[in-house]
Coordinates of C-alpha atoms in Angstrom, one line a residue:
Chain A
X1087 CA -84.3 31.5 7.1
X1088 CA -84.2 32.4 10.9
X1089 CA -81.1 34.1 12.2
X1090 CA -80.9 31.5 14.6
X1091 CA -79.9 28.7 12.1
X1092 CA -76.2 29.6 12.3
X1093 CA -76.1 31.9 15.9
X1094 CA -78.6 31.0 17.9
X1095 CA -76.0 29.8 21.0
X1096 CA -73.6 32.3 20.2
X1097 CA -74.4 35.0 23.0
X1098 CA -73.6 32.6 25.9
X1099 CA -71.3 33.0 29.0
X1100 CA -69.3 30.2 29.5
X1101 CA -65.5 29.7 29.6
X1102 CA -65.4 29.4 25.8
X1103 CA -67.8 32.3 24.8
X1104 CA -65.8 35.0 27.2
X1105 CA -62.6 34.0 25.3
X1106 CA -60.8 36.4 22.5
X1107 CA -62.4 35.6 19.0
X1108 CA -58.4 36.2 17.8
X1109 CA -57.6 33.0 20.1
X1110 CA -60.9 31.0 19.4
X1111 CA -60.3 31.3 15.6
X1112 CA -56.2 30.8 15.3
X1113 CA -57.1 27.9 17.4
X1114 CA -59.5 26.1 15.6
X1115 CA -57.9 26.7 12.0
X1116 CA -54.9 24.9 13.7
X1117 CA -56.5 22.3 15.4
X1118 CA -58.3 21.9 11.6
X1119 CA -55.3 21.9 9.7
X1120 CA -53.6 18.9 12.8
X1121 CA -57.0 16.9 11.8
X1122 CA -56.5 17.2 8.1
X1123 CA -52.4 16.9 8.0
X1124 CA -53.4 13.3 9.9
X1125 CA -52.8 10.3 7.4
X1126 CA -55.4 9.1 4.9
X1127 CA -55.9 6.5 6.8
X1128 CA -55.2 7.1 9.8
X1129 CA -58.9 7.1 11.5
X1130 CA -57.8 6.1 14.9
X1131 CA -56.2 9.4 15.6
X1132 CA -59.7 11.3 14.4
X1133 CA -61.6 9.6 17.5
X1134 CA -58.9 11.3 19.5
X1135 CA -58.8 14.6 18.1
X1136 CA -63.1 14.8 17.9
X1137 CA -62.8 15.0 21.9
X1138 CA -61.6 18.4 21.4
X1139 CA -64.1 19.8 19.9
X1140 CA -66.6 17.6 21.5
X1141 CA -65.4 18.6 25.4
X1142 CA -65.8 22.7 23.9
X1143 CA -69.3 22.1 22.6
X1144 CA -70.9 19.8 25.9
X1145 CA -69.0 22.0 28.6
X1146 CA -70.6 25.4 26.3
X1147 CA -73.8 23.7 26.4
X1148 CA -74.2 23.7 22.7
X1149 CA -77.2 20.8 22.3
X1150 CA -75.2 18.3 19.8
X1151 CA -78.6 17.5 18.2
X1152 CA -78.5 21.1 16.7
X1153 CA -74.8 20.6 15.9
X1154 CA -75.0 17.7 14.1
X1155 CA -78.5 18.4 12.3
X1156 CA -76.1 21.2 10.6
X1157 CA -73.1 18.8 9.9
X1158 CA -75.7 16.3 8.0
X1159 CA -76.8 19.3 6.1
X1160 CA -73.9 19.7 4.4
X1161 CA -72.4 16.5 4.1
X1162 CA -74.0 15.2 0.5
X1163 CA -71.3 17.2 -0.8
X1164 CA -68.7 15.6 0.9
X1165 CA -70.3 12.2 1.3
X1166 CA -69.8 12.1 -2.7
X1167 CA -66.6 13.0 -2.5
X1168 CA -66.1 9.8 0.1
X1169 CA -67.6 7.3 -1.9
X1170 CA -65.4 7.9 -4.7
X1171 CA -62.8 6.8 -2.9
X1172 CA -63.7 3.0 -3.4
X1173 CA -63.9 3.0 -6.8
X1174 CA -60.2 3.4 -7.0
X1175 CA -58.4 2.1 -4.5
X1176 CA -59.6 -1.6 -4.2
X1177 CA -56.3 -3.1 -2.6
X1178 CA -57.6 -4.8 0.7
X1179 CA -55.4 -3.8 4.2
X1180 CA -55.5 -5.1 7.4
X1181 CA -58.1 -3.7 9.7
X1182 CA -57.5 -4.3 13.8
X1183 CA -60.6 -3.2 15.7
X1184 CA -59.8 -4.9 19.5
X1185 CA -58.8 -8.6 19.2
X1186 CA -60.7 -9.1 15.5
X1187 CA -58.5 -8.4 12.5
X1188 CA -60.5 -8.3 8.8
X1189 CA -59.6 -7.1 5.3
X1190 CA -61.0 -4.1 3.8
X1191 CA -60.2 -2.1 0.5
X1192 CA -58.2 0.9 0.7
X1193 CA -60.8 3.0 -0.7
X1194 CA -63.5 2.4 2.1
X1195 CA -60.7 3.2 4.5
X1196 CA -60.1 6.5 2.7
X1197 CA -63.7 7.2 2.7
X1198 CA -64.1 7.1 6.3
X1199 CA -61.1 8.8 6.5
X1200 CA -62.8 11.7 4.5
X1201 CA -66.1 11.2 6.4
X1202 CA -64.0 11.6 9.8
X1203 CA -62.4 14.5 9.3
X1204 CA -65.3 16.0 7.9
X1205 CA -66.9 15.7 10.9
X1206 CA -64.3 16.9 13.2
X1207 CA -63.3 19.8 11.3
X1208 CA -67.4 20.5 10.9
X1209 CA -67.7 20.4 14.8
X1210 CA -64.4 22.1 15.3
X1211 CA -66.3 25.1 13.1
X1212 CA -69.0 24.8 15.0
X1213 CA -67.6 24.6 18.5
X1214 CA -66.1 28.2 16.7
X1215 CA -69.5 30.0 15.5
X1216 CA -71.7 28.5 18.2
X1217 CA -69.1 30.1 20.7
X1218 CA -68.5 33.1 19.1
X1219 CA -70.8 36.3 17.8
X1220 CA -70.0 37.0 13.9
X1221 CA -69.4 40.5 14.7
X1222 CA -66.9 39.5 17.0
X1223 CA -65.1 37.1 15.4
X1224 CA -65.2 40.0 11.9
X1225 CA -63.4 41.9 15.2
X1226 CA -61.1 39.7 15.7
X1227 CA -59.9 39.3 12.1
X1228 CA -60.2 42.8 11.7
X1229 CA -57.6 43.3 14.5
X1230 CA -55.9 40.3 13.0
X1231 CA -55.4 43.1 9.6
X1232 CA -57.0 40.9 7.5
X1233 CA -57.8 43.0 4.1
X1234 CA -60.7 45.9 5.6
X1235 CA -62.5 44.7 2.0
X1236 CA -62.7 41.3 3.3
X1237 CA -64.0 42.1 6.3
X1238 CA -66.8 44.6 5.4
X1239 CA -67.8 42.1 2.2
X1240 CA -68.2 38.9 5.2
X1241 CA -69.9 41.9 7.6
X1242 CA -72.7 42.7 4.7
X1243 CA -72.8 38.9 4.0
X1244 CA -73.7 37.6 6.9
X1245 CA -76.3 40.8 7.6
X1246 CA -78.1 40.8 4.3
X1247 CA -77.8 36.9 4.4
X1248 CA -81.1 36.6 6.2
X1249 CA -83.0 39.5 4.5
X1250 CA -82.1 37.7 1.2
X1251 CA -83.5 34.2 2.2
X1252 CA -86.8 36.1 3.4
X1253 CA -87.1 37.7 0.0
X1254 CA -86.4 34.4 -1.2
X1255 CA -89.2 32.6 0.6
X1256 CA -91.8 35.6 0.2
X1257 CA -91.2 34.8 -3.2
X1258 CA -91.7 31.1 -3.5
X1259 CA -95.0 31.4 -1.2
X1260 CA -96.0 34.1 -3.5
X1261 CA -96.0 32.1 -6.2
X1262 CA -97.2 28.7 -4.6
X1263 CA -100.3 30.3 -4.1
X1264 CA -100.9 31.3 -7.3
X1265 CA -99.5 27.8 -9.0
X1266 CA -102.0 25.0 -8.9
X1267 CA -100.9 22.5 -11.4
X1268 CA -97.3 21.0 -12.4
X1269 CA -96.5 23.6 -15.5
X1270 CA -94.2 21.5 -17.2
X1271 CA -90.0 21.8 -16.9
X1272 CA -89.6 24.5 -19.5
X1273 CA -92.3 26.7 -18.4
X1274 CA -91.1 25.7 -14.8
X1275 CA -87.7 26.6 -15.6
X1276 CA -88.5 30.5 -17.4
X1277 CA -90.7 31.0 -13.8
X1278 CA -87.1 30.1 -11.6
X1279 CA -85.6 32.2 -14.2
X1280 CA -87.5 35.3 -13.7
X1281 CA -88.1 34.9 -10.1
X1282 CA -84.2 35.1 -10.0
X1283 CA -84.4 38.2 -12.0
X1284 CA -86.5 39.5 -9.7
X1285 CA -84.2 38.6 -6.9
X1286 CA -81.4 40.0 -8.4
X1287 CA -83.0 43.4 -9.4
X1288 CA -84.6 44.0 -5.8
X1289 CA -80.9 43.0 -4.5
X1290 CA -79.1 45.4 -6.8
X1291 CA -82.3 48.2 -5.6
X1292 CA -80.9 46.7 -1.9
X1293 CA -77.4 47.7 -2.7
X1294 CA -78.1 51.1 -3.8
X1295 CA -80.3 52.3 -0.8
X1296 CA -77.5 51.0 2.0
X1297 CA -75.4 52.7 0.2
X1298 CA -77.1 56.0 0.1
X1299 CA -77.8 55.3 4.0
X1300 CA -74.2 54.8 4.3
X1301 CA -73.5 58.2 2.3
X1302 CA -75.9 59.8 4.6
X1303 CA -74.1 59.4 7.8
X1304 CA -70.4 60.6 6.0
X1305 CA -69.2 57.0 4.5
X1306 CA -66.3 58.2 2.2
X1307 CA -64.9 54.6 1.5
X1308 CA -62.9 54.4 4.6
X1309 CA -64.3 52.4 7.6
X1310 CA -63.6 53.7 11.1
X1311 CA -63.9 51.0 13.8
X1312 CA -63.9 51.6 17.8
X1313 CA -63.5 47.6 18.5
X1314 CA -60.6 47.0 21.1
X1315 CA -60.1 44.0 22.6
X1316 CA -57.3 42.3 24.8
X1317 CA -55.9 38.9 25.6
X1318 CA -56.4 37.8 29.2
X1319 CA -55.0 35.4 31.3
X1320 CA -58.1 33.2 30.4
X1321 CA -56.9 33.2 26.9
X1322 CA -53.2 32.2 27.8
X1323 CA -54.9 29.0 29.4
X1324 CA -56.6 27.9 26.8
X1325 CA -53.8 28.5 24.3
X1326 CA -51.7 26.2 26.7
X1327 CA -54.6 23.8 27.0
X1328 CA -54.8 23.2 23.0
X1329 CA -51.2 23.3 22.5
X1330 CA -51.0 20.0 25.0
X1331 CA -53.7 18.5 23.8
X1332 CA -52.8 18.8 20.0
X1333 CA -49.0 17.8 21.3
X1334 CA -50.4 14.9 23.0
X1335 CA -52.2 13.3 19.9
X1336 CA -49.3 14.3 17.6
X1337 CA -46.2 12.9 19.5
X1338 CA -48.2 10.8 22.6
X1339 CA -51.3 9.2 20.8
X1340 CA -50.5 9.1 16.9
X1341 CA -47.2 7.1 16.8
X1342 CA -48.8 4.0 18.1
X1343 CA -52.1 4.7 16.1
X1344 CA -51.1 6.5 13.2
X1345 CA -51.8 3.6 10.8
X1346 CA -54.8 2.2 9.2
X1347 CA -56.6 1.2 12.1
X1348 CA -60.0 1.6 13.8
Chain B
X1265 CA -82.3 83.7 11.3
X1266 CA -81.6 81.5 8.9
X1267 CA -84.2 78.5 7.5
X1268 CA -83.6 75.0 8.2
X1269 CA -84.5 74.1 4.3
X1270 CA -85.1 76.5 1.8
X1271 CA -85.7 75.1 -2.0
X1272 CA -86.0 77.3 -4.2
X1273 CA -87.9 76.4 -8.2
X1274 CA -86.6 72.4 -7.5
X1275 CA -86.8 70.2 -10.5
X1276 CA -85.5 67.1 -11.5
X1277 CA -86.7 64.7 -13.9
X1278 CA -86.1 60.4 -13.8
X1279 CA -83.7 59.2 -16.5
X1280 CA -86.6 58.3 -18.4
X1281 CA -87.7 61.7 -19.0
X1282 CA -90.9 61.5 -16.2
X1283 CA -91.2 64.9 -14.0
X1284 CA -90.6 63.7 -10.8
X1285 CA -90.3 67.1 -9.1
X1286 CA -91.9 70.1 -10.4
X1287 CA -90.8 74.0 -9.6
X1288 CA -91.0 72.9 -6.2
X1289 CA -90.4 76.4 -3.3
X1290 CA -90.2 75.4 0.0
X1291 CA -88.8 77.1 3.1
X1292 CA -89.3 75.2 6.7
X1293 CA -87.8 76.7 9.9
X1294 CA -85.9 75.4 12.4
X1295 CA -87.4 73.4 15.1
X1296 CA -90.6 73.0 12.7
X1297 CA -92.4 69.5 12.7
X1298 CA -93.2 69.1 8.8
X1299 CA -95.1 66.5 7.2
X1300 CA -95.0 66.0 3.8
X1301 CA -98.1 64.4 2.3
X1302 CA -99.3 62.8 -1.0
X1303 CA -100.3 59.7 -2.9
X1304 CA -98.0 56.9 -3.8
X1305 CA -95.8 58.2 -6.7
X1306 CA -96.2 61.7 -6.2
X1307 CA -92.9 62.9 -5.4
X1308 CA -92.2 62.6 -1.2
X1309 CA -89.6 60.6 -1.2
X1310 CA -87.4 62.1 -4.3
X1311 CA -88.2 65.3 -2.6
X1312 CA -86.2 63.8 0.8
X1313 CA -83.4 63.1 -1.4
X1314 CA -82.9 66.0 -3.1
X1315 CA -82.7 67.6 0.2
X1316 CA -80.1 65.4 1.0
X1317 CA -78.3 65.9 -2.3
X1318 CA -78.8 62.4 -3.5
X1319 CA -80.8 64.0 -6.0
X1320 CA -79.8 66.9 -8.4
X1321 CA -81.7 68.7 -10.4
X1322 CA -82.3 72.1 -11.5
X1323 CA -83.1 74.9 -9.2
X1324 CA -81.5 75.3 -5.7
X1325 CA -81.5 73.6 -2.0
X1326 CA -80.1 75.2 1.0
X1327 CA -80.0 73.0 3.9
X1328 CA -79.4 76.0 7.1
X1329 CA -78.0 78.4 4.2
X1330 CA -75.3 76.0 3.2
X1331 CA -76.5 75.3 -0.8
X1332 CA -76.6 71.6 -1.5
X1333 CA -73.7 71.0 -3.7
X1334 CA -71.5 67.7 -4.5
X1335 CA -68.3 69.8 -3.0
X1336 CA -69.8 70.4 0.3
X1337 CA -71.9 66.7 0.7
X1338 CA -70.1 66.2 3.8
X1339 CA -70.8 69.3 5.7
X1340 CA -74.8 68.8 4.2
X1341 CA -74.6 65.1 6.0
X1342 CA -73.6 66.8 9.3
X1343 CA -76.6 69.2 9.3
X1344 CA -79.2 66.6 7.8
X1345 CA -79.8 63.2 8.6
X1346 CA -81.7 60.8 6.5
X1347 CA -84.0 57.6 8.0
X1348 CA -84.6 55.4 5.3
X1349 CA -88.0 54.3 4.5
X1350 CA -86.4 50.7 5.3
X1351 CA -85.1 49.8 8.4
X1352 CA -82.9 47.2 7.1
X1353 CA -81.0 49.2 4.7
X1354 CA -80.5 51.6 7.4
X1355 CA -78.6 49.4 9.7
X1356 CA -75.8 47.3 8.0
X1357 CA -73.3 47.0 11.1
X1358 CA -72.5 43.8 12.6
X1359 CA -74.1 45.1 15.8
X1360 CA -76.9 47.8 16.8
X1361 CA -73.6 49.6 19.0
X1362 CA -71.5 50.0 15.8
X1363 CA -74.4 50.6 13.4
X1364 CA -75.1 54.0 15.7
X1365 CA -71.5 54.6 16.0
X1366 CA -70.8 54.5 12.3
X1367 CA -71.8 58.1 11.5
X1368 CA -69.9 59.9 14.8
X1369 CA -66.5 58.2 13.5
X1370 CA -67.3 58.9 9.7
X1371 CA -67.5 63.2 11.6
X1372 CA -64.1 62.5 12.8
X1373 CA -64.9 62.1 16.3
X1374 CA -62.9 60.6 19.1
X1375 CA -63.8 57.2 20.6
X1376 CA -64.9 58.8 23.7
X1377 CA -67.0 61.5 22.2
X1378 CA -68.1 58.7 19.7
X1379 CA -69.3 56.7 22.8
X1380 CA -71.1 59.7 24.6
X1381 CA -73.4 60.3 21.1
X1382 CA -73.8 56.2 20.8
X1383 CA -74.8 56.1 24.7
X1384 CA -77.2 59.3 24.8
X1385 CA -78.5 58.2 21.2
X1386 CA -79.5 54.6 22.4
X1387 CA -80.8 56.1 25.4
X1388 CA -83.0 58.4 23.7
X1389 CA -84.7 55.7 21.6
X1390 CA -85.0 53.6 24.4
X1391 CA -82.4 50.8 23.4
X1392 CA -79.8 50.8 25.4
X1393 CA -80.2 47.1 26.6
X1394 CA -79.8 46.0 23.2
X1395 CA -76.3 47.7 21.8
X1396 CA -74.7 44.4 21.6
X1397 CA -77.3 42.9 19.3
X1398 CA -77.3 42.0 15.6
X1399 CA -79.7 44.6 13.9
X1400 CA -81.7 41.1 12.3
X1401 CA -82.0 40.1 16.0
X1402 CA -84.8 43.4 16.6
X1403 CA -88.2 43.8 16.4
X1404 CA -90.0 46.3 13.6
X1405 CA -90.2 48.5 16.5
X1406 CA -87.0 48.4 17.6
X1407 CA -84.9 48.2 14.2
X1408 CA -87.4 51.6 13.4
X1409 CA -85.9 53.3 16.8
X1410 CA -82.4 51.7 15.9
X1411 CA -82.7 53.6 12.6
X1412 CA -83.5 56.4 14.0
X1413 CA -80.7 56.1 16.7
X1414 CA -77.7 56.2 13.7
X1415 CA -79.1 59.4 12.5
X1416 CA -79.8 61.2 16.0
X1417 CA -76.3 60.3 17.0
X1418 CA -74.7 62.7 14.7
X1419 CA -76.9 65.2 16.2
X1420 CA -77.8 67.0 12.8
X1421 CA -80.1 70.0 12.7
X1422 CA -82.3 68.3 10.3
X1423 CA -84.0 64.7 9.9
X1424 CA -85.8 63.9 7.7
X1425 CA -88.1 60.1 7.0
X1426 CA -89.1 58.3 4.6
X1427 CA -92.6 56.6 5.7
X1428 CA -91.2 56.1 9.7
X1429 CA -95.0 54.5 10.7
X1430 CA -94.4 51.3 7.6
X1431 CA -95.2 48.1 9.2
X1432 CA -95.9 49.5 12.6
X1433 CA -98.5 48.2 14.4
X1434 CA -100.3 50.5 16.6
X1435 CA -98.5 50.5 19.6
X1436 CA -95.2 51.0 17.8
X1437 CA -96.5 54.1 16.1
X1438 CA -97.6 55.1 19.4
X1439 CA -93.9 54.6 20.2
X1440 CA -92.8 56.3 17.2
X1441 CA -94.8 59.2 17.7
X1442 CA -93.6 60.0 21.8
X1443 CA -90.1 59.6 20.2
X1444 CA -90.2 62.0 16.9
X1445 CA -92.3 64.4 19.4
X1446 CA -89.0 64.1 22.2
X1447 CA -86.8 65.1 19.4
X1448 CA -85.5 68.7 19.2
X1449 CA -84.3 68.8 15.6
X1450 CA -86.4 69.6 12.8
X1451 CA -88.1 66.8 11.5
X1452 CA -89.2 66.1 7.6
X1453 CA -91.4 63.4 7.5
X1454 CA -93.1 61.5 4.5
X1455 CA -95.9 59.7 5.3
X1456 CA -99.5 58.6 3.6
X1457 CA -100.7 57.8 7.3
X1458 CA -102.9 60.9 8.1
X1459 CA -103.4 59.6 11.8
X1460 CA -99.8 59.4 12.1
X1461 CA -99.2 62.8 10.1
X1462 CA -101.9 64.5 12.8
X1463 CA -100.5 63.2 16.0
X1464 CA -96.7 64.6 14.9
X1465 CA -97.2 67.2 12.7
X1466 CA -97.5 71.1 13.5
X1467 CA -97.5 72.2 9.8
X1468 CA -98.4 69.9 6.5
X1469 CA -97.4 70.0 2.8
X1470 CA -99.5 68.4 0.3
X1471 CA -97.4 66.5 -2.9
X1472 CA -99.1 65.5 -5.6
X1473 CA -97.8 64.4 -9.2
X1474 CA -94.2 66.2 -8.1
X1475 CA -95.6 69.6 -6.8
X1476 CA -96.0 71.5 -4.2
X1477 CA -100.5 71.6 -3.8
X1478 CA -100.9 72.9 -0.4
X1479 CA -98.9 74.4 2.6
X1480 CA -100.2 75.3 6.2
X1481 CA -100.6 74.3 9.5
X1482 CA -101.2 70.9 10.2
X1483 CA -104.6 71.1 11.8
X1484 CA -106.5 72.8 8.5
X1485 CA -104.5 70.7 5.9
X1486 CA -105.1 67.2 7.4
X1487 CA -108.6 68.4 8.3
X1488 CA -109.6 69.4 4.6
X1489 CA -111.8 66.6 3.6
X1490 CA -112.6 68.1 0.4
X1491 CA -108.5 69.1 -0.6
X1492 CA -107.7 65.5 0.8
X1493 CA -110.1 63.9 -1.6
X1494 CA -108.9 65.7 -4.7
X1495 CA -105.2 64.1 -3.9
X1496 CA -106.3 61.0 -3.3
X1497 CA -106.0 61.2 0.4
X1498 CA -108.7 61.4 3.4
X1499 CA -109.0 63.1 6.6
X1500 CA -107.2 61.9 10.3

């Protein structure tokens, strides 16, 4: 696993990447919670809210191919989630798409409810990280006084992350070289097993030597940081900016589209 | 004047009862380029630690006449610094610029002195461009200077590392070597490279199953085919 996979556009200059992490991130987990507050079925309204997110990520530059190649990695998970939805709710509603008006159940409505806001939350966080180095966004919540713990725990995550996943892979090339016929599912199963073992054990190993590294340079428990940052006027406008735009769709846009419509 | 690292009748033992060290006396002087030689297993690296005081044992370590001791660890970190033989578990910041900053702050200094050491210690490795990066986002080359650059930026006496060539190509070792030979500390290194050991080195001491074989200057140790060959080692 590359670094790239998650930060690859992160160290960009335009209006979006120069703005305070504090701002980027208080402003996406509100936009998020608008989009998910929006009814069950009110799908309408999510085409209007994705242009947020969608005007951050075109005028950053972030390629929407690489964006969405990442959104349809993880939506299995939420995809099942969606298609439960039919299985319970099969009252039919009116649907209005233009002039044509059809019946659908409830339950496909909810699913592409779920499917919607899935997406725009998922572009929302990606507009965020694509925007946004990690170690200035762990700034940002730092200077947000978000528990120190926390912070240090997602610092080590995200940089042992990608020495983990190489381990990982030396590991499975290690022993697809050596594996030339199917083994069968138990014997398959105690090979996983002890590969993860020996995953484990090297990470534990891992653990140990940062932590005499740390020790070495005078770590006594208590992190020391030198980060400062400051809100600027560029901030301020794009607070105002998503302020209007989330007051538009809630009070403008969403009381003549707020039902189930598409 | 007082010796950089004096050990006097060292020994320690793993948990499972294997000598690791064995009576080991050793006293290098300040300013001394020091390799410390030896097949795989024979006791290098444990040796590095117990310098540090991540090892105790029985006998005594002094560390500029300070003796090693859990009460004074932090005092012990300010005169020695330790490169891991790992680059990765070196550098666990966020970025290069607060991995190299991590040790001034944990001495108590100011953000503006803390700057100044960050700022000469990048400079001195030769990374100054890349303070802003991720350490995953660096060469071998560079993460090996970067590593080096957290422990020169508490400007210890000492510094000592654990196989520094690993994983080098040859014209990062090249590198390595003009930067360990810029460096005014006194520098313990643990290596199985002889090249490398030759083109840094002024003195060499030979490990081998946790003592102490042979001490001198690096030109007649290195050189000794027929000492090299009875520790399973060769010649530059």
């Amino acid at each position: 696993m590359h670094h790239s996979y998650l930060d690859k556009y992160a160290d960009g200059d335009s209006f979006f990447h120069c703005l305070d992490s504090r701002v980027k991130f208080l402003a996406a987990v509100a936009f998020s919670a608008f989009v998910l507050l929006s009814g069950p079925k009110a799908i309408a309204v999510l085409f209007c809210f994705a242009v947020g997110p969608f005007a951050v990520l075109i005028w950053a530059d972030i390629p929407l191919s690489f964006v969405f190649r990442r959104i349809l990695a993880v939506c299995p998970f939420v995809l099942i989630l969606a298609l439960s939805g039919p299985f319970y709710d099969r009252l039919p509603e009116n649907v209005a798409v233009g002039p044509y008006v059809f019946s659908l159940a409830g339950g496909w409505l909810r699913c592409i409810s779920i499917l919607g806001k899935f997406t725009v939350t998922m572009m929302t966080l990606f507009a965020l990280v694509c925007t946004t180095r990690f170690a200035d966004l762990l700034a940002g919540l730092e200077k947000m006084r978000l528990p120190q713990v926390l912070i240090i725990q997602l610092g080590m995550l995200y940089r042992y992350l990608f020495v983990l996943m190489d381990r990982v892979h030396h590991i499975l090339r290690a022993r697809s070289t050596r594996k030339l016929r199917n083994l069968g599912f138990r014997r398959e199963t105690e090979i996983a097993a002890a590969m993860a073992g020996s995953l484990f054990i090297r990470s534990i190993e891992t653990s140990q030597k940062i932590h005499i590294a740390m020790q070495a340079r005078g770590f006594c428990g208590q992190f020391h940081s030198m980060r400062t940052m400051e809100i600027t006027r560029r901030d301020i406008f794009f607070i105002a900016g998503v302020i209007i735009f989330l007051g538009l769709i809630q009070w403008g846009v969403k009381p003549f589209m707020g039902g189930a419509f598409l | 004047m007082t010796a950089a690292v004096k050990i006097q009748d060292f020994s320690y033992r793993y948990p499972d009862g294997t000598a690791a060290l064995d009576g080991i006396c050793l006293t290098i002087d300040h300013g001394r380029r020091v390799v410390l030689v030896g097949p795989n297993g024979a006791g290098k690296s444990t040796l590095l630690l117990a310098m540090a005081g991540f090892v105790r044992g029985t006998g005594k370590v002094f560390i500029d006449d300070v003796e090693v001791r859990s009460s004074n660890a932090g005092k012990i970190r300010m005169l020695l610094g330790c490169c891991m033989e790992e680059p990765d578990d070196q550098l666990f910041m966020p970025t290069l610029y607060e991995d190299v900053a991590f040790g001034p702050l944990n001495m108590g200094l100011n953000p503006e002195e803390t700057k100044q050491h960050v700022e000469n210690a990048l400079r001195q490795v030769g990374l100054e461009a890349m303070a802003r990066k991720a350490p995953h986002h660096l060469s071998a080359g560079q993460k090996r200077a970067a590593a080096i650059a957290t422990v020169v930026s508490m400007s210890p006496k000492i510094i000592t590392f654990d196989e520094p060539d690993g994983n080098l190509d040859c014209r990062n070792r090249n590198n390595l070597v003009r930067l360990l030979r810029s460096l005014s500390q006194t520098l313990i290194i643990a290596t199985c490279n002889m090249r490398f050991a030759a083109a840094v080195a002024d003195r060499a001491v030979v490990v081998d199953n946790g003592r102490i074989v042979a001490d001198g200057p690096a030109a007649d140790i290195l050189y000794n085919a027929e000492l090299m060959a009875a520790h399973g080692l060769e010649t530059p």
